[in-house]
XYZ file of C-alpha atoms in Angstrom:
628
model
C 111.903 32.570 162.861
C 113.116 30.108 165.769
C 116.124 30.920 167.764
C 119.666 30.209 166.743
C 121.532 27.376 168.462
C 123.661 29.642 170.660
C 120.767 32.004 171.501
C 119.093 32.120 174.977
C 116.270 29.430 175.166
C 112.652 30.909 174.677
C 111.543 28.878 177.608
C 113.584 31.297 179.922
C 115.631 28.229 181.600
C 118.767 30.402 181.165
C 120.426 27.818 179.076
C 121.295 28.194 175.378
C 118.846 26.841 173.057
C 121.072 24.055 171.687
C 121.344 22.733 175.405
C 117.765 22.969 176.052
C 114.617 22.828 173.858
C 116.268 22.334 170.421
C 116.343 18.506 170.444
C 112.612 18.454 171.648
C 111.501 21.025 168.950
C 113.315 19.127 166.390
C 111.636 16.043 167.344
C 108.240 17.729 167.400
C 108.646 19.477 164.145
C 110.506 18.071 161.237
C 110.799 21.471 159.573
C 113.091 22.459 162.275
C 115.734 19.999 160.828
C 116.186 22.707 158.366
C 114.566 26.001 159.760
C 115.824 25.707 163.302
C 119.594 25.886 162.569
C 121.662 28.939 161.662
C 124.454 26.496 160.188
C 124.365 25.942 156.464
C 126.726 23.040 156.909
C 124.432 21.361 159.291
C 121.518 21.698 157.148
C 123.397 20.204 154.294
C 124.818 17.397 156.506
C 121.257 16.414 157.539
C 119.906 16.284 153.857
C 123.037 14.403 152.751
C 122.734 11.845 155.362
C 119.210 11.301 154.330
C 120.083 10.897 150.624
C 123.207 8.746 150.759
C 121.160 6.102 148.769
C 118.550 6.434 146.266
C 115.366 6.799 148.088
C 111.943 8.211 147.239
C 111.570 11.889 147.373
C 108.253 14.101 147.743
C 108.188 17.551 146.243
C 105.643 20.377 146.003
C 105.155 24.137 145.652
C 102.723 24.737 148.401
C 101.097 27.931 149.932
C 102.279 28.724 153.436
C 100.833 32.080 154.432
C 99.441 35.294 153.068
C 101.331 37.875 155.216
C 105.140 37.221 155.258
C 107.266 40.246 155.391
C 104.428 42.748 154.947
C 103.991 42.073 151.372
C 100.370 42.474 150.317
C 101.507 42.118 146.605
C 102.876 38.471 147.443
C 101.381 35.052 147.575
C 104.078 33.035 149.488
C 104.735 29.516 148.705
C 107.276 26.869 149.870
C 109.354 25.153 147.377
C 109.959 21.820 149.576
C 111.660 18.600 148.997
C 111.541 15.848 151.592
C 112.233 12.247 152.179
C 110.862 10.192 155.061
C 111.049 12.700 158.170
C 113.680 15.132 156.819
C 113.319 18.260 154.858
C 115.963 18.347 152.304
C 115.210 22.038 151.232
C 112.377 24.496 151.840
C 112.691 27.952 150.217
C 110.020 30.601 150.132
C 108.970 32.135 146.803
C 106.750 35.261 147.278
C 105.320 35.039 143.774
C 105.340 31.366 142.622
C 103.836 30.449 139.209
C 100.287 28.879 138.931
C 101.021 26.874 135.724
C 102.325 23.163 135.794
C 105.304 23.811 133.723
C 106.337 26.928 136.002
C 105.972 24.800 139.131
C 107.821 21.875 137.494
C 110.778 24.115 136.570
C 110.910 25.305 140.155
C 110.983 21.794 141.538
C 113.580 20.625 138.814
C 116.031 23.372 139.905
C 115.554 22.538 143.585
C 116.284 18.785 142.618
C 119.187 19.540 140.793
C 120.716 21.699 143.228
C 120.394 18.828 145.960
C 122.115 16.391 143.587
C 124.778 19.071 142.819
C 125.516 19.169 146.622
C 126.041 15.272 146.715
C 122.734 13.820 147.146
C 122.033 10.505 145.259
C 119.391 10.953 142.538
C 116.073 9.698 144.043
C 114.567 6.620 143.010
C 111.280 8.383 142.386
C 109.745 11.693 142.845
C 106.059 12.223 144.033
C 104.219 15.371 143.423
C 100.727 16.520 144.097
C 99.258 17.232 140.729
C 99.258 14.826 137.582
C 99.898 17.867 135.468
C 103.047 18.887 137.262
C 104.301 15.225 137.229
C 103.729 15.227 133.414
C 105.803 18.408 133.215
C 108.555 17.426 135.616
C 109.329 14.130 134.191
C 111.303 15.267 131.206
C 113.089 18.003 133.126
C 114.685 15.636 135.628
C 115.356 12.733 133.420
C 118.767 14.152 132.422
C 119.674 14.309 135.922
C 119.213 10.638 136.617
C 115.466 10.779 137.939
C 113.386 8.229 135.924
C 110.164 7.896 137.895
C 107.862 10.797 138.565
C 104.196 10.282 139.469
C 101.464 12.225 141.278
C 99.494 11.615 144.457
C 97.262 13.733 146.430
C 98.323 11.776 149.409
C 101.740 12.780 150.691
C 101.478 12.363 154.408
C 105.314 12.977 155.255
C 105.558 16.158 153.156
C 102.078 17.429 154.483
C 103.350 16.946 158.116
C 106.575 18.983 157.158
C 104.255 21.711 155.526
C 102.001 21.678 158.644
C 105.149 22.400 160.784
C 106.271 25.106 158.463
C 102.948 26.882 158.341
C 102.642 26.675 162.104
C 106.121 27.911 162.481
C 105.551 31.059 160.183
C 102.033 31.942 161.110
C 102.176 31.112 164.829
C 98.816 29.141 164.354
C 98.745 25.705 166.005
C 96.436 24.189 163.166
C 96.596 26.232 159.960
C 94.412 25.092 157.136
C 96.538 23.285 154.685
C 96.911 24.267 151.094
C 94.831 27.586 151.420
C 95.557 30.759 149.455
C 93.853 34.121 149.973
C 96.345 36.942 149.329
C 95.720 40.444 150.189
C 95.531 42.052 146.548
C 94.454 40.773 143.050
C 97.797 41.609 141.831
C 99.191 38.742 143.771
C 97.260 36.239 141.630
C 99.418 37.324 138.622
C 96.480 37.439 136.288
C 96.078 39.469 133.159
C 94.231 42.946 133.830
C 91.629 42.149 131.090
C 90.732 38.595 132.694
C 90.355 40.306 136.252
C 88.061 42.965 134.706
C 85.914 40.094 132.910
C 85.758 38.211 136.335
C 84.467 41.492 138.105
C 81.922 41.891 135.483
C 80.638 38.385 135.831
C 80.667 38.579 139.560
C 78.594 41.737 139.608
C 76.075 40.256 137.226
C 75.776 37.029 139.531
C 75.394 39.226 142.610
C 72.627 41.275 140.932
C 70.925 37.853 139.948
C 70.954 36.730 143.568
C 70.670 32.847 142.543
C 71.118 31.943 146.183
C 67.400 33.051 146.657
C 66.371 30.121 144.635
C 69.105 27.709 145.002
C 70.371 25.869 148.153
C 74.164 25.838 148.917
C 73.653 22.201 150.274
C 72.416 21.078 146.873
C 75.603 20.788 144.507
C 75.155 21.743 140.936
C 77.062 19.619 138.353
C 78.379 22.071 135.821
C 79.994 20.780 132.715
C 82.018 23.370 130.844
C 81.953 23.162 126.989
C 85.431 21.718 126.957
C 84.270 18.896 128.975
C 85.643 19.766 132.365
C 83.408 19.362 135.220
C 82.995 21.348 138.629
C 80.485 20.567 141.469
C 79.226 24.076 142.417
C 77.807 25.375 145.631
C 75.576 28.474 145.472
C 76.181 30.194 148.866
C 73.943 32.731 150.396
C 70.722 31.169 151.723
C 71.691 31.568 155.455
C 72.371 35.328 155.098
C 75.974 35.104 155.994
C 78.748 34.298 153.298
C 77.393 34.964 149.661
C 79.262 33.536 146.715
C 79.940 30.319 144.783
C 82.326 27.463 145.570
C 83.693 25.132 142.725
C 84.668 21.752 143.982
C 86.697 19.408 141.918
C 85.463 16.377 144.145
C 81.687 15.654 144.980
C 82.793 13.361 147.751
C 84.589 16.198 149.519
C 81.586 18.684 149.143
C 79.388 15.815 150.585
C 81.767 15.115 153.480
C 81.166 18.745 154.949
C 77.454 18.146 154.965
C 77.668 15.287 157.170
C 77.074 16.039 160.782
C 80.255 15.961 162.835
C 83.671 17.820 162.806
C 83.350 19.973 159.820
C 86.733 21.577 160.301
C 88.335 18.103 160.224
C 86.543 17.219 157.036
C 87.436 20.545 155.373
C 91.193 20.151 156.589
C 91.186 16.628 154.836
C 90.608 17.919 151.370
C 92.941 16.746 148.806
C 91.353 18.206 145.533
C 91.016 21.655 144.262
C 88.393 24.081 145.883
C 87.971 27.534 144.310
C 85.709 30.034 146.246
C 84.568 33.512 145.146
C 82.848 35.306 147.900
C 81.539 39.041 148.392
C 82.606 41.482 151.026
C 81.813 45.015 151.974
C 84.409 47.377 150.676
C 85.257 48.295 154.313
C 85.937 44.739 155.179
C 88.608 44.344 152.434
C 92.356 44.224 153.330
C 93.635 47.915 153.071
C 96.051 46.996 150.519
C 93.108 45.641 148.155
C 91.102 48.866 148.858
C 93.945 50.901 147.665
C 94.555 48.483 144.636
C 91.019 48.820 143.632
C 90.808 52.648 143.955
C 93.138 52.933 141.092
C 91.301 50.530 138.793
C 87.684 51.001 137.530
C 86.284 47.638 138.060
C 82.531 46.981 137.848
C 80.841 46.023 141.263
C 77.045 45.363 142.137
C 77.086 47.438 145.306
C 79.097 48.502 148.438
C 78.731 44.914 149.954
C 79.412 43.247 146.616
C 83.436 43.348 146.148
C 84.522 39.823 145.015
C 87.633 37.960 146.254
C 89.029 34.562 145.824
C 90.239 31.630 147.933
C 91.793 28.587 146.552
C 92.639 25.381 148.027
C 95.089 22.581 146.839
C 95.696 24.442 143.666
C 99.154 24.279 141.540
C 101.467 26.472 143.263
C 98.829 27.839 145.471
C 97.551 29.971 142.725
C 94.731 29.929 140.241
C 95.319 29.171 136.535
C 93.690 31.503 133.885
C 91.723 28.391 132.494
C 90.276 27.993 136.089
C 89.338 31.859 136.075
C 87.851 31.422 132.815
C 85.865 28.445 134.078
C 84.672 30.621 137.030
C 83.543 33.250 134.850
C 81.564 30.889 132.645
C 79.926 29.420 135.703
C 78.856 32.945 137.168
C 77.493 33.915 133.806
C 75.412 30.672 133.405
C 74.119 30.499 136.833
C 73.152 34.263 136.582
C 71.325 33.633 133.496
C 69.297 30.635 134.779
C 65.513 31.460 134.380
C 63.279 31.021 137.579
C 61.422 28.068 136.003
C 64.500 25.969 135.462
C 65.681 26.624 139.001
C 62.379 25.722 140.481
C 62.325 22.292 138.785
C 62.827 19.470 141.247
C 66.056 18.500 139.314
C 67.777 21.192 137.618
C 68.932 20.329 133.922
C 69.525 23.273 131.982
C 71.986 24.506 129.231
C 73.290 27.900 128.856
C 73.125 28.246 124.947
C 75.537 31.177 124.697
C 78.324 29.099 126.141
C 77.127 25.487 126.051
C 77.516 25.022 129.648
C 75.288 22.410 131.127
C 73.965 22.721 134.850
C 72.405 19.663 136.522
C 71.366 19.289 140.152
C 73.001 16.439 142.082
C 70.316 16.812 144.840
C 70.735 17.468 148.574
C 71.852 14.694 150.751
C 68.901 13.232 152.514
C 66.767 15.960 151.049
C 63.066 15.834 152.541
C 60.155 17.628 150.685
C 60.130 21.271 151.632
C 57.756 22.351 154.431
C 56.312 25.180 152.556
C 55.787 25.699 148.925
C 56.518 29.072 147.539
C 53.132 30.981 147.148
C 52.092 32.049 143.661
C 50.292 35.093 145.140
C 50.770 37.268 148.226
C 48.091 37.894 150.696
C 47.603 40.487 153.522
C 49.582 39.773 156.735
C 48.699 42.619 159.160
C 46.203 42.537 162.044
C 42.622 43.944 161.425
C 39.950 45.134 163.759
C 39.013 48.405 165.496
C 41.887 48.185 168.018
C 44.600 46.848 165.472
C 47.624 49.388 165.006
C 49.907 48.013 162.310
C 53.533 49.242 162.987
C 53.024 49.991 166.623
C 56.119 49.633 168.844
C 56.414 48.625 172.379
C 56.862 51.062 174.952
C 57.901 48.428 177.543
C 61.076 49.004 179.605
C 62.615 45.898 178.496
C 64.868 45.661 181.620
C 61.699 44.627 183.538
C 60.330 41.609 181.507
C 57.279 41.461 183.681
C 56.050 44.641 182.687
C 54.146 44.078 179.349
C 52.422 46.429 177.021
C 49.727 43.757 176.659
C 49.216 42.923 180.377
C 45.645 44.158 180.678
C 44.811 42.069 177.604
C 46.420 38.947 179.312
C 44.445 39.741 182.615
C 41.080 39.991 180.735
C 41.865 36.736 178.900
C 42.573 34.936 182.185
C 39.322 36.313 183.541
C 37.328 35.433 180.677
C 37.832 31.678 181.317
C 38.170 31.946 185.079
C 34.500 30.926 185.589
C 34.845 27.616 183.719
C 34.291 24.583 186.069
C 35.968 21.281 186.287
C 39.412 19.948 186.805
C 40.176 19.523 183.026
C 39.020 23.037 182.462
C 41.414 24.297 185.219
C 44.493 22.546 183.865
C 43.841 23.480 180.421
C 43.417 27.198 181.575
C 46.699 27.074 183.485
C 48.474 25.619 180.350
C 46.829 28.427 178.242
C 48.150 31.144 180.670
C 51.787 29.830 180.326
C 51.535 29.441 176.517
C 50.115 32.835 176.058
C 52.406 34.534 178.502
C 55.568 33.145 176.633
C 54.082 34.290 173.281
C 53.221 37.756 174.374
C 56.515 38.133 176.244
C 58.413 37.091 173.156
C 56.554 39.533 170.948
C 57.045 42.398 173.351
C 60.873 41.734 174.349
C 62.285 40.021 171.138
C 60.225 41.534 168.506
C 59.322 44.734 170.319
C 55.889 44.329 168.943
C 52.596 44.802 170.895
C 49.353 42.489 170.194
C 47.679 45.221 168.192
C 50.621 45.200 165.699
C 51.564 41.436 165.514
C 51.918 40.428 161.882
C 51.953 37.045 160.087
C 55.803 37.363 159.974
C 55.815 37.711 163.785
C 53.874 34.445 164.299
C 55.924 32.654 161.898
C 59.135 33.722 163.567
C 57.858 32.630 166.980
C 56.555 29.197 165.880
C 59.278 28.298 163.549
C 62.352 29.870 165.110
C 62.010 31.580 168.617
C 59.982 28.799 170.399
C 61.851 25.717 168.971
C 65.192 27.294 169.955
C 64.097 27.854 173.596
C 63.844 24.253 174.166
C 62.465 24.821 177.512
C 59.539 22.423 177.105
C 58.914 18.878 176.756
C 57.012 17.151 173.854
C 53.683 17.451 175.612
C 53.968 21.003 176.505
C 55.116 21.704 172.980
C 52.012 20.190 171.494
C 49.886 22.414 173.906
C 51.230 25.507 172.202
C 49.176 25.488 169.048
C 45.981 24.740 170.950
C 46.542 27.481 173.358
C 47.319 30.156 170.830
C 44.292 28.951 168.786
C 42.066 29.798 171.836
C 43.820 33.039 172.676
C 43.366 34.287 169.075
C 39.727 33.401 169.117
C 39.344 35.405 172.405
C 41.126 38.378 170.817
C 38.790 38.337 167.836
C 35.536 37.962 169.962
C 36.358 40.353 172.717
C 39.366 42.705 171.918
C 38.643 43.939 168.507
C 41.907 42.410 167.157
C 41.611 39.862 164.258
C 44.418 37.887 162.624
C 42.737 36.233 159.569
C 46.004 34.422 158.606
C 46.623 32.871 162.118
C 44.151 29.764 161.751
C 45.804 28.280 158.709
C 49.322 28.678 160.433
C 48.180 27.093 163.592
C 46.652 24.259 161.808
C 49.794 23.388 160.294
C 50.900 20.760 162.968
C 53.470 19.134 160.701
C 55.375 22.029 160.148
C 55.525 23.216 163.677
C 56.648 19.790 165.247
C 59.153 19.188 162.337
C 60.850 22.588 163.330
C 60.648 21.604 166.932
C 61.973 18.153 166.412
C 64.885 19.098 164.084
C 66.193 22.141 166.204
C 69.981 21.690 166.637
C 71.075 21.364 170.151
C 73.008 24.151 171.866
C 76.446 22.544 171.183
C 75.783 21.954 167.543
C 78.142 23.549 165.012
C 77.260 26.826 163.072
C 76.882 24.857 159.939
C 74.089 22.678 161.416
C 72.194 25.759 162.717
C 72.673 27.470 159.315
C 71.142 24.350 157.559
C 68.241 24.364 159.897
C 67.268 27.947 159.717
C 67.789 28.132 155.871
C 64.458 26.502 154.957
C 62.700 28.919 157.136
C 64.547 31.994 155.800
C 63.867 30.871 152.302
C 60.011 30.600 153.191
C 60.061 34.113 154.526
C 61.808 35.201 151.440
C 59.354 33.637 149.097
C 56.410 35.319 150.980
C 58.370 38.582 150.725
C 58.346 39.107 154.313
C 62.058 39.576 154.787
C 64.464 42.118 153.283
C 67.445 40.653 151.544
C 70.285 40.912 154.256
C 72.811 41.181 151.432
C 71.415 44.404 149.999
C 71.184 47.918 151.295
C 72.834 49.037 154.505
C 70.545 48.246 157.499
C 70.620 44.449 158.329
C 73.572 43.573 155.913
C 75.001 40.156 156.788
C 78.431 39.392 157.621
C 78.995 40.732 161.098
C 77.320 40.604 164.592
C 74.818 43.430 164.959
C 75.184 46.145 167.675
C 72.141 47.277 169.587
C 71.662 50.285 167.371
C 71.705 48.103 164.366
C 69.270 45.574 165.742
C 66.904 48.352 166.591
C 67.213 49.634 162.941
C 66.611 46.060 161.791
C 63.402 45.960 163.626
C 62.329 49.399 162.443
C 62.956 48.286 158.752
C 61.039 45.064 159.426
C 58.068 47.026 160.681
C 58.142 49.394 157.660
C 58.733 46.554 155.205
C 55.566 44.807 156.356
C 53.365 48.004 156.208
C 54.714 48.683 152.712
C 54.028 45.156 151.678
C 50.418 45.504 153.008
C 49.978 48.695 150.981
C 51.040 47.051 147.675
C 48.986 43.960 148.182
C 45.980 46.009 149.075
C 46.423 47.898 145.868
C 46.250 44.753 143.908
C 49.833 43.953 143.512
C 50.163 40.212 144.557
C 53.043 39.010 142.369
C 56.148 38.093 144.658
C 58.634 39.309 142.425
C 57.123 42.572 141.623
C 56.382 43.154 145.360
C 59.880 42.532 146.203
C 61.325 44.915 143.597
C 59.033 47.710 144.842
C 59.843 47.138 148.341
C 63.619 47.199 147.914
C 63.141 50.498 146.085
C 61.214 51.804 149.147
C 64.007 50.326 151.389
C 66.771 52.234 149.538
C 64.806 55.461 149.986
C 64.005 54.967 153.620
C 67.614 54.285 154.381
C 68.657 57.706 152.945
C 65.716 59.480 154.429
C 66.191 61.611 157.722
C 64.231 59.860 160.582
C 62.904 61.789 163.692
C 63.835 58.847 166.089
C 67.430 59.035 164.762
C 67.723 62.711 165.639
C 67.200 63.785 162.027
C 69.664 61.608 160.487
C 69.163 58.767 158.036
C 69.610 55.135 158.875
C 72.612 54.852 156.280
C 74.345 57.888 157.953
C 73.948 56.423 161.527
C 75.251 53.098 160.508
C 78.095 54.366 158.386
C 79.436 56.379 161.449
C 79.075 53.655 163.932
C 80.849 51.164 161.664
C 83.683 53.560 161.172
C 84.090 54.034 164.823
C 83.980 50.322 165.327
C 86.818 49.780 162.670
C-alpha cells in the first residue's frame, strides 16, 4: 500500500508524503485519488465532487492479482466504479462470482452505496460484458439509473485498473484482465466438473494433437449449442503444450503478425481461455498440496493441467465455458489422422455434434517436406562406420577434432589439382567442410564415422542458417562442397551416407531455411515459428523423441550441461533403435515411434555406466530437486 499523507515520503526527502510526492503520484496514477489517502472523508469528497451532476459512469469487476495477502485459495478482483479520471470506489473481493448475475449484483450494490452517500445517479453505466449489462439494468432501474450498456473499450477505467494492478503487484506493466490463481479451488467450480476436465485433459495430452496441428493455424470450433471458439493447438515448438480458446479470430491473428507481440496481446478485449500442462514440480505449492488430496487423472508427470483466463466475467471461468473446453479437448483428441492431414480440416465429432474447421494459417506456404509414408535407414555404412560413436575431443580446444586426419587427407586428395579455379574451389571446400565437421564434433558431439541423416538435417536446416556468418555466395557453396566431401568419404575412407545425396540436392529447402532465418533481435515467437516446421519434419521422420514425454529432454525449462549431455545420449540411442526397427522390416512411422517411446522409457529407468550406475531419470530428478 502507498504511504499515508503524514508518513515520511518514500523518496527519503525528509518531508511528509503530503508535502512531497503525494501530488505528483496522484496526477500519475488515478487510483491514488482513492488508494493513496488514509482519510475516508477525503475519498468521499473526491467522489462526490465528481458526481454532483449526472454523468456517465464505468463499472467492472476485474482481476487484479493472484497473490494478495498470501491467499492461494483466492482469485482477487476489484469492484471498481469510475467517472472521467476519478475512481468512485475500488474494493477488493477475494472470491468474486464468475456469472453475469453475480457480477451485476456486486456492481448494483456498489452503485447504490455511492448514491446513498450523496452521488447523483449516473446518466448511464458502461460495463464490459453484454451479459452483465442485461443483468444489471433491472437491478439499478429502481435507484434512478435508466441506461446500461456494454463496451469492451473503457479507456478511462482501464487506466485506473492499470494503476491499481501496478500499485498492488509492483509491476510497471501488468497484463490486463488476466487470471491464473494458485489453486483450482479459487475458480469455485463444482468438483465433478473439475474431475471431468482433468479426464478430458489427460485424453487430449495422450493423443498429442500438436504433432499434427500447427498452433498458428486456428480451428473454428462450433459447439452443438451454436457457440463458436477459435482454437489454437499449442505444442509444436516443444515449449508450452496445451490449447487456447479465442473469442476473437482477429485478436488471434494479431499476435501472428511480426512486431510487438506483447503489445498486441495487451490490447486484447475479448475472452481468451488457455489450458496448458506443467510438470508437477512446477506447479504452485498450494496446488500441489490441493491435488495431493484429490485423485484426479493426469497423463503423466509433465501433464498437470492449469487454466488461464483473460477478459472473462469477474476474472473467472463460467461453468458453461468449462463445458465448452471439455468438449473441445474431447473432440480434438478424437480427430483421426486422415482428417488432420487434409489441407483444410472439416470434421464433425459425432458423439457431441461439434464441428471443427481449419481457418488456414496466415500467409501459409506449402510445407517444405511432405511427411514420409515409410521410413528409411539413416545411419552411415561402410567398413569404418561406427553408429552411435561419441567424440573424444576436448571441446574447450575447438581446433582439436577427432576427424582431423580425415580432413587432412581430404585436403591432400585435391591438392594436386591445377588451375586457378580448382584452387579457389579447393579453398572454399576446405572452409565448408571444416565448419561442418567442427559443428558435428562440438555441437552434436558426433564424429564423422557416426554422422546420421538427423545430424546432416540439423546442420543444414537449423545450425548453419542460424550462424549467419556467410553471405549468399558462400551459402550456395555449402551444398556443393559437402557433396564433394561425401563423395570423397565414400571413395577413400570406407564411409558411405546413402541418404546424403538426396538431401544435398534439395536446393529449395536449404535456401528457404537460410532466407527465412529470423535475425538475432527477433522475438521468441518469430524463432518458434521458424523452427516449428523443421521440428515437425523430424517428428514425422521419427528422428526426434517427443520433448513432452519422459524425463530426459522434457520441454519447458533451460537445460543444464548434464541435461544436455543426456539429451545427446538419448538422441544417439534413439537413432540406433530406429535403425534396428527399420532393418527388421518395421517402416510404419506410427508403429516405429510407439516402439521407440517404449525403449526410451526403459532406457531412462536403466542404470547407466557413464552415469556412475545411476539411471538418467534418477540423475535428473536429483539435479532438478537441487535446482528448486
